[in-house]
Short mmCIF file of C-alpha atoms in Angstrom, two decimals:
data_model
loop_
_atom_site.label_atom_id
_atom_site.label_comp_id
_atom_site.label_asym_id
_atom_site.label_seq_id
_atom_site.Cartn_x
_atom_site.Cartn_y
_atom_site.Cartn_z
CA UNK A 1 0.00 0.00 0.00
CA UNK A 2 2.86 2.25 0.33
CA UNK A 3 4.24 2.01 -2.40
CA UNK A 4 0.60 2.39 -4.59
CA UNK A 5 0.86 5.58 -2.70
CA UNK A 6 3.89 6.95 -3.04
CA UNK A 7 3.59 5.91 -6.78
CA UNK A 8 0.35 7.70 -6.81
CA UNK A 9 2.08 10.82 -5.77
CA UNK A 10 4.82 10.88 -8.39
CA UNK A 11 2.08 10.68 -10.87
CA UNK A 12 0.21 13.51 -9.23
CA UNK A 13 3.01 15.66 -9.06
CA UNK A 14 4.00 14.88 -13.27
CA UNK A 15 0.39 16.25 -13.91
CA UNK A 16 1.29 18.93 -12.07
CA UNK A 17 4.70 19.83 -13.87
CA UNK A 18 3.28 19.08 -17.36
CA UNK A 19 0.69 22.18 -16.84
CA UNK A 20 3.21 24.61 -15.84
CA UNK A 21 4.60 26.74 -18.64
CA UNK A 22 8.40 26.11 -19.91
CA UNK A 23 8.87 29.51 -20.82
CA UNK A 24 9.40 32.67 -19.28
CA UNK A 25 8.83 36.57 -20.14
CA UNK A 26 11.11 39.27 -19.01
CA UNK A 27 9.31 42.59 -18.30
CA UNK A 28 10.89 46.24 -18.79
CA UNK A 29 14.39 44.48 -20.40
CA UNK A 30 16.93 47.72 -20.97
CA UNK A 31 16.61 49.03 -24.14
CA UNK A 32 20.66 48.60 -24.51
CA UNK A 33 19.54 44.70 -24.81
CA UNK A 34 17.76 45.23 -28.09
CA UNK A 35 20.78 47.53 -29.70
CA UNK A 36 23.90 46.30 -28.31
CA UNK A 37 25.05 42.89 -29.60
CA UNK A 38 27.45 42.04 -26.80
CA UNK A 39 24.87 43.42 -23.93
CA UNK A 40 22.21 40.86 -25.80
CA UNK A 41 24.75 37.74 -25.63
CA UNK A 42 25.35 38.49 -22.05
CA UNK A 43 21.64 38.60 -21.02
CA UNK A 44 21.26 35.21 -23.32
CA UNK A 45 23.87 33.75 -21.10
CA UNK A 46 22.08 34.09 -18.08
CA UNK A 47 19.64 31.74 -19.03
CA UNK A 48 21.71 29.18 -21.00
CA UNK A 49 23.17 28.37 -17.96
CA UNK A 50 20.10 26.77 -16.90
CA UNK A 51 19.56 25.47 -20.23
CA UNK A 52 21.90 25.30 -23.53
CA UNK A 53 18.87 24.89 -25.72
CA UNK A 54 16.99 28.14 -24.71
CA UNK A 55 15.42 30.33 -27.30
CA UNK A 56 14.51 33.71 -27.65
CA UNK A 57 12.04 36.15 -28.91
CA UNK A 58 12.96 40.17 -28.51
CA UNK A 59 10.26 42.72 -28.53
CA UNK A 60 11.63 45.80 -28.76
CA UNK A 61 8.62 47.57 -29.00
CA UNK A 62 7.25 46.60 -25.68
CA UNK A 63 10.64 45.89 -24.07
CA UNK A 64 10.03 42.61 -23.55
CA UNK A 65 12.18 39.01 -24.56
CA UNK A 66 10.29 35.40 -24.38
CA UNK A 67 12.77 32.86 -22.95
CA UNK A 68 11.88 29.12 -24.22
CA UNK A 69 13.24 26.60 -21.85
CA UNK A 70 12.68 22.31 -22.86
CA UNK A 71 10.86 21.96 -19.84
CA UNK A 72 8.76 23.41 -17.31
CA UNK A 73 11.27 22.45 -14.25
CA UNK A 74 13.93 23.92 -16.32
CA UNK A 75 11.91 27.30 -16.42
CA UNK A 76 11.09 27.24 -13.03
CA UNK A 77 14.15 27.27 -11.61
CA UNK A 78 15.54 30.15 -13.73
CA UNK A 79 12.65 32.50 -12.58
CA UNK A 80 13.77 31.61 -8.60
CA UNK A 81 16.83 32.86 -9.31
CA UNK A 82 17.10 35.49 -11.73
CA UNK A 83 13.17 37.19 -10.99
CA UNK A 84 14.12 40.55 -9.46
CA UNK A 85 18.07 40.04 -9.71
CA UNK A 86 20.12 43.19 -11.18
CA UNK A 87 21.13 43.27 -14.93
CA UNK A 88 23.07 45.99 -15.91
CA UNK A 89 22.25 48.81 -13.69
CA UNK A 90 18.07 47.35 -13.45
CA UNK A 91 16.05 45.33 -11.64
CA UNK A 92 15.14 42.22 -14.14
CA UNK A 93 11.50 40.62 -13.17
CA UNK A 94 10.46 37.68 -14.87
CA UNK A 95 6.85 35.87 -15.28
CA UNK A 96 5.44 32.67 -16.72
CA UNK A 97 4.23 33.13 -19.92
CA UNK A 98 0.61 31.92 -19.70
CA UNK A 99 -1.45 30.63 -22.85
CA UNK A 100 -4.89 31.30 -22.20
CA UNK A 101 -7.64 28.84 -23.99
CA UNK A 102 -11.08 29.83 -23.96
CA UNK A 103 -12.99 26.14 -24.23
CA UNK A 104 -11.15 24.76 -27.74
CA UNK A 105 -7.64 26.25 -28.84
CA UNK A 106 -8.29 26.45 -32.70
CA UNK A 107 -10.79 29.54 -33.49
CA UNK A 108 -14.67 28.09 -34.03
CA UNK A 109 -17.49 29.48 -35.95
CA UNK A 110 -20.02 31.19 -34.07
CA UNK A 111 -23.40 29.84 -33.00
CA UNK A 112 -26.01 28.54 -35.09
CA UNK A 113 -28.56 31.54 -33.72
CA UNK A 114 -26.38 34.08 -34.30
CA UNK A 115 -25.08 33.28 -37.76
CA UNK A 116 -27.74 35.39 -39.57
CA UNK A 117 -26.28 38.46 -37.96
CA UNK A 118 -23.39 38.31 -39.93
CA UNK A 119 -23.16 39.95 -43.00
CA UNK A 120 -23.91 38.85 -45.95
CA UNK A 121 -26.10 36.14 -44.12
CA UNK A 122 -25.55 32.56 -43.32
CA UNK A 123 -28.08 29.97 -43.17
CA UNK A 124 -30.71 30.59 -41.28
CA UNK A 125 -30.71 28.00 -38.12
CA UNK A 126 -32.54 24.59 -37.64
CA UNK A 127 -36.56 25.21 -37.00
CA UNK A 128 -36.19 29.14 -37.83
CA UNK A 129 -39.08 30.24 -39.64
CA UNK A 130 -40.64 33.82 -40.64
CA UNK A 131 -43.23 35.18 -38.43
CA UNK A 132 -45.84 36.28 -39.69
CA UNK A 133 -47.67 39.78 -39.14
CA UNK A 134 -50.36 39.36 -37.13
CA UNK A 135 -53.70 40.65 -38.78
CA UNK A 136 -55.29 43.99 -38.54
CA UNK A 137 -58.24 44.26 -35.96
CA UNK A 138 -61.36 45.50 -37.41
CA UNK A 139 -63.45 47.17 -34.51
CA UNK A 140 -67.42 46.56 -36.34
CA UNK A 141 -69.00 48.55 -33.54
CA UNK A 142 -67.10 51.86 -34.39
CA UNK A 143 -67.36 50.79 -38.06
CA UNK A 144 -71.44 50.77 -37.79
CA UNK A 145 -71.47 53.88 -35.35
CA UNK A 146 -69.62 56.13 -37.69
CA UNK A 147 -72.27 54.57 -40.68
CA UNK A 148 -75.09 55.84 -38.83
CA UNK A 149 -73.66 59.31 -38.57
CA UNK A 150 -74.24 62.11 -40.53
CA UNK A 151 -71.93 65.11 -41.88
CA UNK A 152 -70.81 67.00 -39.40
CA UNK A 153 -72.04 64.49 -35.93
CA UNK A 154 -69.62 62.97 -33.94
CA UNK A 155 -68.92 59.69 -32.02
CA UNK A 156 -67.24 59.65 -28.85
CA UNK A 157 -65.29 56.29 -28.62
CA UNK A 158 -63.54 56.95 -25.55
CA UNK A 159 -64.63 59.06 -22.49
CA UNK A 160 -62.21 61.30 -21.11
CA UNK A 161 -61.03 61.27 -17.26
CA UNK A 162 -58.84 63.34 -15.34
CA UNK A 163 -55.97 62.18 -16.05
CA UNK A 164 -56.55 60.91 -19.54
CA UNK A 165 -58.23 62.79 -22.64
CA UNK A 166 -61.67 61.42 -24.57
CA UNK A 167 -61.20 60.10 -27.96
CA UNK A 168 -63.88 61.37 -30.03
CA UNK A 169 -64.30 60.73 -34.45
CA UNK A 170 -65.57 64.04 -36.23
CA UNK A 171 -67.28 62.87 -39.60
CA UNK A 172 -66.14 65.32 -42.18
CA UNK A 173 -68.71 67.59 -44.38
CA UNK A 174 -69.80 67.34 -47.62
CA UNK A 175 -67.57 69.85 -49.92
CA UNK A 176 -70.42 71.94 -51.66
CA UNK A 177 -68.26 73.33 -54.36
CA UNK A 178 -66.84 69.80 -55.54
CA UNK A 179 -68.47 70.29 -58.47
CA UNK A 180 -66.81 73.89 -58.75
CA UNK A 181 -63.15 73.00 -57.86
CA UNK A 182 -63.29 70.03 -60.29
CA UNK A 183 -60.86 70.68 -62.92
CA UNK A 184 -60.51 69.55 -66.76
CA UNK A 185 -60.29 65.72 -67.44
CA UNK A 186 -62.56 64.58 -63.92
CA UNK A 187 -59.59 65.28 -61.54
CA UNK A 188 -60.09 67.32 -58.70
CA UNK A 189 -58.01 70.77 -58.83
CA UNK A 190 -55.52 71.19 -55.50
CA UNK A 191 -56.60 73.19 -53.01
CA UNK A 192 -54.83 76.44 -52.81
CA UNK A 193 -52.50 78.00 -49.97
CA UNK A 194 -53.86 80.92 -48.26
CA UNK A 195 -50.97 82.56 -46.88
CA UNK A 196 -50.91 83.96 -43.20
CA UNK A 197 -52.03 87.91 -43.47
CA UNK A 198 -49.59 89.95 -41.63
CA UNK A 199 -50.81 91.80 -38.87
CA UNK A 200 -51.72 95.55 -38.74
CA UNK A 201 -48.53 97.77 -37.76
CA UNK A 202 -49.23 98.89 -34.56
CA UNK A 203 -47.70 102.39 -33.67
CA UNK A 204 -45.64 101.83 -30.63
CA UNK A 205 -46.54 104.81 -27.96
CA UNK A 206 -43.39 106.52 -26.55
CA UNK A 207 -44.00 107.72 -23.08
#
């Protein structure tokens, strides 16, 4: 039994080293690093004493070099000693390099209900069908109260309150002078635009 467990434990802790990241990112890295050839081999050498194999990646624009180790332990133990250590004149901090994975690693199409957002559209999904406008409603009481009027009566549909206003249908007149404002070929001439009179010019009164 003690060895199943101390077996188990070996196993436990590989799981655990596999996860870890096996490379490392220096932050705020001189800029002398990035321009000076023999500065840049000595910071190299710092970490290819931990592991001959080490690559880099130098990003001068951010001031910041990826150090690839072959392993996770490997990485490790570089950070514990060289994370806040001096390097030419500055304080050198380094910092796992984490890959973040949201679900799968490889980029997925979107969902099936949202694909007809995209433009131009996709299919539409599974069981998605056009809805239909619902039909007008035909009130037949205010239809055969407004029959029954005559030009110039009204029909109060809703009664005002305090708080609210009444709705009320005016049924318009009949236009006397159709017949006169007809115009040539049985069209019906457009009304004209009386223009606002100006008022009087009222004298102002000095006192």
């Amino acid at each position: 039994m003690q060895q199943s467990e101390s077996g188990g434990g070996a196993a436990t802790s590989e799981v655990q080293l596999n996860d870890q990241p096996n490379a490392l990112i220096a932050c705020k890295v001189p800029e002398e690093v990035f321009n000076e050839e023999q500065l840049k081999e000595q910071f190299e050498a710092l970490f290819r004493a931990f592991d001959p194999s080490t690559s880099f990646q130098f990003f001068k624009s951010f001031r910041r070099v990826r150090i690839n180790f072959t392993d996770a332990l490997t990485a490790a133990e570089a950070r514990v000693k060289l994370h806040k250590s001096d390097f030419n004149g500055k304080e050198m901090r380094l910092y796992f390099a984490q890959s973040v994975h949201i679900g799968s690693t490889r980029l997925e199409p979107p969902k099936p209900e949202k694909q007809f957002l995209i433009s131009p559209p996709a299919s539409p999904p599974v069981g998605w069908a056009q809805s239909l406008d619902a039909k007008p409603g035909i009130n037949f009481d205010l239809l055969c109260a407004v029959s029954k009027l005559g030009p110039g009566e009204q029909y109060e549909i809703h009664s005002g309150t305090t708080n609210t206003p009444s709705v009320i249908v005016h049924v318009c007149e009949d236009d006397e002078d159709s017949e006169d404002e007809t115009a040539e070929g049985g069209k019906r001439a457009r009304p004209k635009i009386i223009q606002t009179r100006r008022p009087d010019n009222v004298p102002s009164v000095n006192q």
